[in-house]
Coordinates of C-alpha atoms and ligand atoms in Angstrom, one line a residue:
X23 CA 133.4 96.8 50.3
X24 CA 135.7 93.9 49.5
X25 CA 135.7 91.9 46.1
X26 CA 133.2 92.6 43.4
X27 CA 130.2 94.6 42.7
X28 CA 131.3 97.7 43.3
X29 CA 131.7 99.6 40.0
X30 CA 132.9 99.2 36.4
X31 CA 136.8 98.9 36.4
X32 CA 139.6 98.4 39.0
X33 CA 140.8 101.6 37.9
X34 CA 143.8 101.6 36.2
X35 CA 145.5 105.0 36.0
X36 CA 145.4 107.1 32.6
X37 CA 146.1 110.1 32.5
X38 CA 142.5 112.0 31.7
X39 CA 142.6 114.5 34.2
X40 CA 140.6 117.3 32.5
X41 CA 138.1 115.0 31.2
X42 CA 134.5 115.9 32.2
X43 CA 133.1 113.1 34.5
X44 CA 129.0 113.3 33.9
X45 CA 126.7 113.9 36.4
X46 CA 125.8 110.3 38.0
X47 CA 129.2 109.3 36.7
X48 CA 131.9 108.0 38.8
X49 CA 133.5 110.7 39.9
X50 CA 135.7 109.5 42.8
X51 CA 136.7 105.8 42.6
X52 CA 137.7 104.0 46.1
X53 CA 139.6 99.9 45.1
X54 CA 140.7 97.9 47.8
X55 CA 141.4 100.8 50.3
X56 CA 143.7 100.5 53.4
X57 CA 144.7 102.4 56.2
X58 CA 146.6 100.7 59.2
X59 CA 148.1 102.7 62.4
X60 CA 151.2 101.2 62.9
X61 CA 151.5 101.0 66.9
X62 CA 155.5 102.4 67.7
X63 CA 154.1 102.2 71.1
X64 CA 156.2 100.3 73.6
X65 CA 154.2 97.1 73.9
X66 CA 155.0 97.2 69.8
X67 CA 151.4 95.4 69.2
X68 CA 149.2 94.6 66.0
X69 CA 148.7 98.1 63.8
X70 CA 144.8 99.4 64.2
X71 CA 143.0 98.1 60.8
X72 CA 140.6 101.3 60.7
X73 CA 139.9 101.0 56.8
X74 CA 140.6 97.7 55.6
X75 CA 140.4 97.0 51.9
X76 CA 137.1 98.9 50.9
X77 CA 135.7 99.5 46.8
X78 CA 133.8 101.9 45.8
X79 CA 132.4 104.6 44.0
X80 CA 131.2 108.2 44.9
X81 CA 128.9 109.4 41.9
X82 CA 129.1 113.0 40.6
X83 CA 126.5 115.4 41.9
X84 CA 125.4 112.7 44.8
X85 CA 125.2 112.3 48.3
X86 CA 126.6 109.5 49.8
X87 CA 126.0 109.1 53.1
X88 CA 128.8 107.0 55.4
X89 CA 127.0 105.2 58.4
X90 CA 127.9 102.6 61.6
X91 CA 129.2 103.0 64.9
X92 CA 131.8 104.8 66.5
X93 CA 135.3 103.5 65.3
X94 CA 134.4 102.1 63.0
X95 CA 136.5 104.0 60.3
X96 CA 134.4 106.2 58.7
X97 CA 136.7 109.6 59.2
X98 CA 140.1 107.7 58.6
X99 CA 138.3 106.5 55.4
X100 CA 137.2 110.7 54.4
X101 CA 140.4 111.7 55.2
X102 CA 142.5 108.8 53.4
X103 CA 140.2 109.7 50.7
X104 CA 141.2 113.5 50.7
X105 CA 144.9 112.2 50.6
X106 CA 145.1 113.7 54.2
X107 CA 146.4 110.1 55.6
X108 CA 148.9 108.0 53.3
X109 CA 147.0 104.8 51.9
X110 CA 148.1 101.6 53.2
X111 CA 147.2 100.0 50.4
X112 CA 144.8 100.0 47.3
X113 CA 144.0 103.3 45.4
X114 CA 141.4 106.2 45.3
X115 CA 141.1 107.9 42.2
X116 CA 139.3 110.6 40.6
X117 CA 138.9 112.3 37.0
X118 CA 142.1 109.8 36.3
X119 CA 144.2 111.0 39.2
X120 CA 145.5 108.3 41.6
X121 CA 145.5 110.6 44.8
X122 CA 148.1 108.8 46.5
X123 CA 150.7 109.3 43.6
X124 CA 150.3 112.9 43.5
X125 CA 152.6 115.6 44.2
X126 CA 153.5 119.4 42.7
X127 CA 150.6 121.2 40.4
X128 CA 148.4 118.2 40.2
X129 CA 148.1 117.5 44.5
X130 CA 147.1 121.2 44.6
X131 CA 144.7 120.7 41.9
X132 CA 143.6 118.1 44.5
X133 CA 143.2 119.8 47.1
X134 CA 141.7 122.5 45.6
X135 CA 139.5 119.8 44.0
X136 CA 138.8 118.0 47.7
X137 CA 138.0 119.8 50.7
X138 CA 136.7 118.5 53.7
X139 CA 134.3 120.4 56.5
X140 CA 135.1 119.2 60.3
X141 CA 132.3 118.0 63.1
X142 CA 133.2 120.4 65.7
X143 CA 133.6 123.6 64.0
X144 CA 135.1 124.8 67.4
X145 CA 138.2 123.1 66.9
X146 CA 138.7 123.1 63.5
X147 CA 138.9 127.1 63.2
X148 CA 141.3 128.7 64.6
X149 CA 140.4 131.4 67.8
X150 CA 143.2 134.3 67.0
X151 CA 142.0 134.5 63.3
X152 CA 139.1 136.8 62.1
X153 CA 136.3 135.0 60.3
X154 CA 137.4 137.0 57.0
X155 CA 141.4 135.3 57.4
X156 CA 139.8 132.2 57.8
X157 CA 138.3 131.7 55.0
X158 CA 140.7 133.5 53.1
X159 CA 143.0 131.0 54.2
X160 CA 142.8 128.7 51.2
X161 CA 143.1 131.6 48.7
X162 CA 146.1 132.6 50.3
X163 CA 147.7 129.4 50.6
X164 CA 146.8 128.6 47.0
X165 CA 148.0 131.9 45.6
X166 CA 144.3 132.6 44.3
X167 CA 144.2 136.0 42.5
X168 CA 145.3 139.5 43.7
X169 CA 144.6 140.8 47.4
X170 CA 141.3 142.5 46.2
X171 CA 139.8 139.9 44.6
X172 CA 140.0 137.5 47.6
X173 CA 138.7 139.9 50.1
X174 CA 135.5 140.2 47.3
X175 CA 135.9 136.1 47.0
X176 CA 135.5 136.0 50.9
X177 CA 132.4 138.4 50.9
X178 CA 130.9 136.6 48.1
X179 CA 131.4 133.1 50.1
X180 CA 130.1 134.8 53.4
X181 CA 126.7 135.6 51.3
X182 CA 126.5 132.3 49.8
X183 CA 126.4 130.2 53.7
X184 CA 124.1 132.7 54.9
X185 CA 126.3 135.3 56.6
X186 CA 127.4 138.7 55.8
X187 CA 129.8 141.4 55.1
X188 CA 130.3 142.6 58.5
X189 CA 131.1 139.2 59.7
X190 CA 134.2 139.8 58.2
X191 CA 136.3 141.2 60.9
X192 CA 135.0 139.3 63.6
X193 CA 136.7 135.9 65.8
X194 CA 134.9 132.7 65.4
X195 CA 134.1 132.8 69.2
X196 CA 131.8 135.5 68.2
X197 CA 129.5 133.3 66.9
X198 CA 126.8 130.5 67.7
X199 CA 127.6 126.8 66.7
X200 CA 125.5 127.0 63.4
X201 CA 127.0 130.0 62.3
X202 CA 130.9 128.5 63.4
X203 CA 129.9 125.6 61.2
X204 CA 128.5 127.8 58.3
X205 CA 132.5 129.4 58.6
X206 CA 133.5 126.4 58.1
X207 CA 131.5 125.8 55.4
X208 CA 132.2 128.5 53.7
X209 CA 136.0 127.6 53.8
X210 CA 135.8 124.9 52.3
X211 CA 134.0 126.0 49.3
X212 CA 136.5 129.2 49.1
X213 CA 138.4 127.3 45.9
X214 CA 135.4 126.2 44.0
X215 CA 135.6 122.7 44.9
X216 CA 133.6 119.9 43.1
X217 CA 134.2 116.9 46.2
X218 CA 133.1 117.5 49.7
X219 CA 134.1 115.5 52.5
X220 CA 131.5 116.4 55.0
X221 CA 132.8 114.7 58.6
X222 CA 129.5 114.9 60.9
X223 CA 128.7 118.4 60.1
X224 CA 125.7 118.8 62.1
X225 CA 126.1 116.5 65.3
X226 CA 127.8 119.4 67.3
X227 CA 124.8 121.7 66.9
X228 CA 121.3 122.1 68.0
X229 CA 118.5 120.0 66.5
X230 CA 116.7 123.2 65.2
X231 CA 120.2 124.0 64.2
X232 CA 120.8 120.9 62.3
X233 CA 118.1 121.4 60.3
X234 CA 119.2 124.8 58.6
X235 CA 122.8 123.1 58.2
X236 CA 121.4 121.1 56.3
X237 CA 119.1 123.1 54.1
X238 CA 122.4 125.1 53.4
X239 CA 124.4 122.2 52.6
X240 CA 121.5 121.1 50.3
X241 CA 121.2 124.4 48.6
X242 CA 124.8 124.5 47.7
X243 CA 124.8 121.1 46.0
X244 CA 122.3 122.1 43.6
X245 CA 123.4 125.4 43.4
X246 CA 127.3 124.4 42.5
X247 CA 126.9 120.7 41.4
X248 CA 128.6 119.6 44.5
X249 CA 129.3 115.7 45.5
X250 CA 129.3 114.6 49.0
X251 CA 130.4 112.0 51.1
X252 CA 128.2 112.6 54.2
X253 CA 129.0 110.9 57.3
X254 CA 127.3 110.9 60.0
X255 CA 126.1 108.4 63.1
X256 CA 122.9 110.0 63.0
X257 CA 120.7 107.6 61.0
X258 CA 117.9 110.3 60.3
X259 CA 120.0 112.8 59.1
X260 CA 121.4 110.3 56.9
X261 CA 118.3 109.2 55.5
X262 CA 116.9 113.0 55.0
X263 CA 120.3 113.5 52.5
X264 CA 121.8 111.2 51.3
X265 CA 120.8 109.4 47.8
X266 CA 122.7 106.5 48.9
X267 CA 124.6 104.8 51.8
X268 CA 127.2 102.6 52.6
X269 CA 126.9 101.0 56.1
X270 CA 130.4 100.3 57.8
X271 CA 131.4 97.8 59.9
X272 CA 135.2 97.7 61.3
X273 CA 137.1 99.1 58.2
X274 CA 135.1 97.5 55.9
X275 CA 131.9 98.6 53.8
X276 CA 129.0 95.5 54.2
X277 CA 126.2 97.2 52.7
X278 CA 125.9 100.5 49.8
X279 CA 122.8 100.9 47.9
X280 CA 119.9 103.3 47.1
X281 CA 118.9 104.9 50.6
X282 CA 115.5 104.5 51.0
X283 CA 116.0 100.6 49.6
X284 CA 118.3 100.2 52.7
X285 CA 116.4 101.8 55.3
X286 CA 113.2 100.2 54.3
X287 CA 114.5 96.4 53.6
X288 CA 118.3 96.1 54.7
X289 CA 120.1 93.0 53.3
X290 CA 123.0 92.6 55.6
X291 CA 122.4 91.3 58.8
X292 CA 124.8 94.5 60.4
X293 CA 122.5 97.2 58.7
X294 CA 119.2 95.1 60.0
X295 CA 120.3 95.5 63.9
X296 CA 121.8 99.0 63.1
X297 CA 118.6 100.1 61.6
X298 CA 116.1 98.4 64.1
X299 CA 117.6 100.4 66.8
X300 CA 116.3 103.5 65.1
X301 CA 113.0 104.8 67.3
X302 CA 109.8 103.9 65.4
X303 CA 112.0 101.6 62.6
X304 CA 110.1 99.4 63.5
X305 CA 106.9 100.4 62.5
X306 CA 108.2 100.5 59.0
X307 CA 109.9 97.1 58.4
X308 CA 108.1 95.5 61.1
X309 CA 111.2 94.3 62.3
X310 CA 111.7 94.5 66.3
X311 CA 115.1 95.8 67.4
X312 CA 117.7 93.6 67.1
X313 CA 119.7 93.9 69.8
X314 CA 123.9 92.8 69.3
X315 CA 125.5 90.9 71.7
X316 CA 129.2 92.2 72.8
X317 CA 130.9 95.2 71.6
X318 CA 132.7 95.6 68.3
X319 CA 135.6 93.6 68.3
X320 CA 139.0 95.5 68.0
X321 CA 140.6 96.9 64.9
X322 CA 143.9 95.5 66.2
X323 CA 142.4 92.1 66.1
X324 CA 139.5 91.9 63.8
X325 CA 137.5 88.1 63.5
X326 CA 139.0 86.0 59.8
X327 CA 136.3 85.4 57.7
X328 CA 133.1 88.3 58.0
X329 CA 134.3 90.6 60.2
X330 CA 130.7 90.7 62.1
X331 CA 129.9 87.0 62.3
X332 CA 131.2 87.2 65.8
X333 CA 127.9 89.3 66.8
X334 CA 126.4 88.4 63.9
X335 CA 122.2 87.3 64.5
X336 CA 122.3 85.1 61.1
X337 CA 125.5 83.3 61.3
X338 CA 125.7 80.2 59.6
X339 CA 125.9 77.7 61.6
X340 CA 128.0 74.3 61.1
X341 CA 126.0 71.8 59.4
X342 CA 127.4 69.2 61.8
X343 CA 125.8 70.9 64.9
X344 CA 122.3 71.5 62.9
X345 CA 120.8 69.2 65.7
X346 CA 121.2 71.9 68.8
X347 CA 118.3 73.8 69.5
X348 CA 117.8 77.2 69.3
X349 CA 118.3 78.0 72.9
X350 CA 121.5 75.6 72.8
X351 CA 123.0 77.6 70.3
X352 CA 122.3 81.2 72.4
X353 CA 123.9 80.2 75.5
X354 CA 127.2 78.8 73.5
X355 CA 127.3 82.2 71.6
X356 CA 126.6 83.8 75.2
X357 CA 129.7 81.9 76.6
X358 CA 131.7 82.5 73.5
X359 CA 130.6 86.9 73.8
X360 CA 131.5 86.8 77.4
X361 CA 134.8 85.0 76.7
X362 CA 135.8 87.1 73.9
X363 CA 135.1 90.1 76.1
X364 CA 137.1 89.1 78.5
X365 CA 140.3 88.8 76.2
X366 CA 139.7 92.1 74.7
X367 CA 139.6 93.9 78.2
X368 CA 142.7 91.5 79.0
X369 CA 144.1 93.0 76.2
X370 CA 143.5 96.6 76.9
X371 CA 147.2 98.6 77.7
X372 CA 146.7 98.1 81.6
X373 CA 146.6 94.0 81.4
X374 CA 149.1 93.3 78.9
X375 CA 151.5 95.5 81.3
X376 CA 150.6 93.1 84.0
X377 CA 151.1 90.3 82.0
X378 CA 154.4 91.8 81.1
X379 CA 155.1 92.0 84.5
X380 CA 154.0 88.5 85.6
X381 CA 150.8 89.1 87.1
X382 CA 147.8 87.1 86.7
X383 CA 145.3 88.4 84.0
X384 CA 141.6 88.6 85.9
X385 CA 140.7 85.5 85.8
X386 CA 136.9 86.2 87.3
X387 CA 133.6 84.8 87.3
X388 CA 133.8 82.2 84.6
X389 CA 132.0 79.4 86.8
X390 CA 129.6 81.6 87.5
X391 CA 128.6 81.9 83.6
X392 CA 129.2 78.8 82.8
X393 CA 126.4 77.6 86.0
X394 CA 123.7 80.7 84.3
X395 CA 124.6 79.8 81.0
X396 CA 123.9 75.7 81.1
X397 CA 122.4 75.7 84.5
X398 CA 124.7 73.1 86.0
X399 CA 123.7 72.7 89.2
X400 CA 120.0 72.5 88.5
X401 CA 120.8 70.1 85.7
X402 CA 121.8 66.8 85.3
X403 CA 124.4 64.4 87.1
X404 CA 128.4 65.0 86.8
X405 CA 127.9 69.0 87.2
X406 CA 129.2 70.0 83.7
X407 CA 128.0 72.3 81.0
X408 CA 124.9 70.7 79.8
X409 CA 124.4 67.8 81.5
X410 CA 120.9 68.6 81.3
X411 CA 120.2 67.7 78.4
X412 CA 120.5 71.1 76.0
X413 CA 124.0 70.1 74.7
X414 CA 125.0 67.2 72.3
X415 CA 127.9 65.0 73.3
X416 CA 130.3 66.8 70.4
X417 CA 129.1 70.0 72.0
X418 CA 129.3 69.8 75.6
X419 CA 133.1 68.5 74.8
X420 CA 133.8 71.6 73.1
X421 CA 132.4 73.8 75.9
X422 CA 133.9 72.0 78.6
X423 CA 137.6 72.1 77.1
X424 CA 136.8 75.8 76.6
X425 CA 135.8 76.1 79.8
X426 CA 139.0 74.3 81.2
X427 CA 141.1 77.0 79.1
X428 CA 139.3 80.2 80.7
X429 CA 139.5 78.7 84.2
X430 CA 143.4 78.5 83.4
X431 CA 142.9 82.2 82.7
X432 CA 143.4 81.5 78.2
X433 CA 140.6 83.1 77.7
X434 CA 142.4 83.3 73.7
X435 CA 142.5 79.5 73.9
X436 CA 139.1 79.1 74.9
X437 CA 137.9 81.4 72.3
X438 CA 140.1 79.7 69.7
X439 CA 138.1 76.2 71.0
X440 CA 134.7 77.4 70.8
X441 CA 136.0 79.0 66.9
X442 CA 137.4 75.9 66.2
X443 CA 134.2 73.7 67.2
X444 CA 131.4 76.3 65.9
X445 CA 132.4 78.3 63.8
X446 CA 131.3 78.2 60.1
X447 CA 132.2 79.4 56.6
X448 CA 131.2 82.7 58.0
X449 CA 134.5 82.5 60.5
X450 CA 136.4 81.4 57.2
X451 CA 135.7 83.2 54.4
X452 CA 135.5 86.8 53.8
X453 CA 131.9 87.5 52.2
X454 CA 132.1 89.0 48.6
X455 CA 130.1 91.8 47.8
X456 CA 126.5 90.9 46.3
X457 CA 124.6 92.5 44.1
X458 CA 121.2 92.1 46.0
X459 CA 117.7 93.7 44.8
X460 CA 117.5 96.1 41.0
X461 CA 119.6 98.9 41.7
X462 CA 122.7 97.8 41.6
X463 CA 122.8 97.5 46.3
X464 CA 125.6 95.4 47.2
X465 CA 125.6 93.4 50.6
X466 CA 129.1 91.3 51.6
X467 CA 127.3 88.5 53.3
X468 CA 127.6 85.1 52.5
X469 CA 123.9 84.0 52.9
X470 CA 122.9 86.0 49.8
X471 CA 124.1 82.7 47.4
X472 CA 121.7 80.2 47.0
X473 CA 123.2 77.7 49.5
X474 CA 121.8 79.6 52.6
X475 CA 118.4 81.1 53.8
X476 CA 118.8 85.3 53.1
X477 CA 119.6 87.0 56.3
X478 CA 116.6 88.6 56.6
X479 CA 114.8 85.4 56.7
X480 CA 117.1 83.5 59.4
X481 CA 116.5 87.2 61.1
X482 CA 112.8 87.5 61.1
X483 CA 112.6 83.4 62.4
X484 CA 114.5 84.2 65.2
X485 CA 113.2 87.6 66.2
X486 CA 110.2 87.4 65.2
X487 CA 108.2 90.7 63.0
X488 CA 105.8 92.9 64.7
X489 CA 102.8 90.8 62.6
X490 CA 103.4 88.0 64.0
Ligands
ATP16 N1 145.9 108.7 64.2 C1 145.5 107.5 64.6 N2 146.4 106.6 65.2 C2 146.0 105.4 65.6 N3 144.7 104.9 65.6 C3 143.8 105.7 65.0 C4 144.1 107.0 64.5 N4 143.0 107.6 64.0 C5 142.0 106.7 64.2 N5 142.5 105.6 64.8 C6 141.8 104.4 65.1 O1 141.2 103.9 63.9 C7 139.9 103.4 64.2 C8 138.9 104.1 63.3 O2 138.7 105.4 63.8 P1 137.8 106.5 63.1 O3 138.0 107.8 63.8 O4 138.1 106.5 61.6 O5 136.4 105.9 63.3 P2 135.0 106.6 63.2 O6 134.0 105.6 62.6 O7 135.1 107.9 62.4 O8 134.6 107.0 64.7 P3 133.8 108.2 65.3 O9 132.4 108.1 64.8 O10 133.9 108.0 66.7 O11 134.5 109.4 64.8 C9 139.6 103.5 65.7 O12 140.0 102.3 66.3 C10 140.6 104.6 66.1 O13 141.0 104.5 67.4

């Protein structure tokens, strides 16, 4: 989450390390997070944005669940967390600790402090050890105790996940997926830690499986005042434990509020179309699915401004075009998807070799759009976008000189026309968090100041509600 809104202080670094943070308290504090992939690949390209400048706060005792599509950056974000990837920039802090600065006693404390429990229990414990070495692991590495007392630390931890005694001396492959992730569960709470990084715990198992996970996972909180950061695709699971969410969208957080206030009336446009593809959603905010045009732009390359107005079904649109109509203003954002598609899959590893190598990028089927899109040779005289009428003069300039550029195969230049002619504050500016609604939610999208409808509004006109 960019900007403001997100908690009480920026954090600057005293030294209270033993002080006792309160239940409900901030216990770990996330400013202005980064974490780029530098590519030291051949082509030497852009680095991969995965978490890019995000703020907030993970309470003591809570679960906060982590949410939105695949690659977005929701495990480089638990890990850079944990310490386990080297921050780009900005800080995480907990109990006065900057994590990033650590090193000697105080990172072990950290890592005995942090743990984090993997998706696929399979690969994340390793074949050739005994269930009892695994999770004696940390106690070993950590120097915990004498022999004797680990080995009763182990059997104690086995008991506590549900397992037993005699599961001790046997390999993970032994065991069914619930029980694998139970191991790993039981790992991770081998040094009495008070922070969990939980990385999609349950998606590997069965459904009846999940469940029981869960329960577990559940039990322990209560049982040893644990605080989570829960993240998961699954938007039920999510919603079943976790007291709040943030909703992320290409390395940045755009929504993080009370859970059942999000799931039942979203306030960022991204968490509206994420949430409306959940089966039966519907029936509860009366919201029909919202359905995104494109794919997620890459991290390399992510739009200025909001990083989802390029898909984004509220965009503000330029007041200088406020005379299209609605259908107008579909088939230019149509043209401007399919064009942006075709850069990113012209900038895909393959292409840019054959670039390198002086070959023609594909260069395809642009008439073809452009004759579906404005319906050219049905329409008026001339045969050029929107002679029939749907465009304005200003408008059908614009799409014909982006047209010209992605005939020419610069499908960037055309992009960077249609940008240029369309775009809005929401292409500019980077939204600041709002604080939207009584509990303190935050939504990063511009249409929350009084200038603008709210999203949901411009939303529920074009789509229509299910009471309508
Ligand atoms: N070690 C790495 N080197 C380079 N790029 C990486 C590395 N790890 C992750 N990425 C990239 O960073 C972006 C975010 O990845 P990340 O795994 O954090 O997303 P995610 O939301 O957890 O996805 P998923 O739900 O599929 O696990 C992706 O574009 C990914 O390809």
């Amino acid at each position: 989450m960019s900007g403001t809104g997100a908690g009480d202080d920026t954090g600057s670094v005293v030294s209270d390390a033993d002080a006792t943070v309160e239940v409900g308290e901030p216990l770990v504090k996330v400013r202005d997070l980064k974490k780029y992939y530098e590519d030291d690949g051949f082509l030497g390209g852009k680095p991969v944005k995965a978490v890019d400048g995000v703020s907030f706060d993970i309470r003591k005792g809570e679960t906060l669940g982590l949410v939105g599509e695949s690659g977005c950056g929701k495990t480089t974000l638990g890990r850079t967390i944990l310490g386990l990837e080297s921050a780009t920039g900005g800080d995480v802090t907990s109990n006065g600790r900057e994590v990033a600065s650590l090193s000697g006693r105080e990172l072990r404390e950290w890592q005995r402090d942090a743990q984090m429990v993997f998706q696929d229990p399979d690969a994340s414990l390793n074949d050739r050890m005994t269930v009892g070495e695994i999770v004696r692991e940390p106690l070993d590495a950590h120097d915990w105790k004498g022999r004797t007392e680990r080995k009763e630390r182990v059997f104690e931890l086995l008991d506590l996940v549900g397992l037993n005694e005699e599961h001790y001396y046997r390999y993970p492959h032994q065991f069914s997926g619930g029980q694998r992730q139970r191991v790993g569960i039981a790992r991770a709470l081998a040094l009495e830690p008070e922070f969990i990084v939980l990385d999609e715990p349950v998606s590997a198992l069965d459904v009846s499986v999940q469940a029981r996970v869960i329960n577990l996972l559940e039990d322990l909180q209560a049982e040893l005042g644990l605080t989570y950061l829960f993240i998961a695709h699954d938007l039920s699971v999510v919603r079943h434990i976790a007291d709040r969410v943030a909703v992320m969208y290409l390395g940045d957080i755009v929504e993080l509020g009370d859970t059942e206030a999000v799931y039942t009336d979203p306030a960022h446009p991204y968490t509206a179309s994420l949430l409306s593809a959940i089966p039966g959603s519907h029936t509860e905010t009366e919201r029909r699915r919202i359905t995104l045009r494109g794919t997620p732009p890459s991290p390399r390359d992510p739009p200025q401004g909001c990083r989802f107005a390029t898909r984004c079904p509220a965009k503000v649109r330029p007041a200088e075009f406020d005379d299209l109509s609605a259908t107008a203003w579909e088939r230019i954002d149509a043209l401007h998807t399919v064009l942006r598609e075709r850069q990113n899959a012209e900038s895909g590893l393959g292409e840019q070799l054959k670039r390198r190598l002086g070959l023609a990028a594909n260069a395809s089927d642009i008439e073809e759009v452009v004759d579906d899109l404005f319906e050219r040779d049905g329409g008026g005289a001339g045969g050029g976008p929107g002679d029939d009428g749907l465009l304005t003069d200003a408008a059908r300039t614009a799409v014909e000189d982006a047209v010209r550029f992605a005939r020419q195969g610069d499908d960037a230049e055309a992009t960077a026309v249609l940008r240029e002619a369309f775009g809005s504050v929401c292409n500019r500016e980077r939204p600041e968090d709002h604080v939207v609604g009584d509990d303190g939610r935050t939504s990063a999208c511009v249409r929350h100041t009084d200038e603008y409808d709210e999203p949901t509004v411009v939303i529920d006109r074009r789509y229509g509600r299910d009471d309508d």
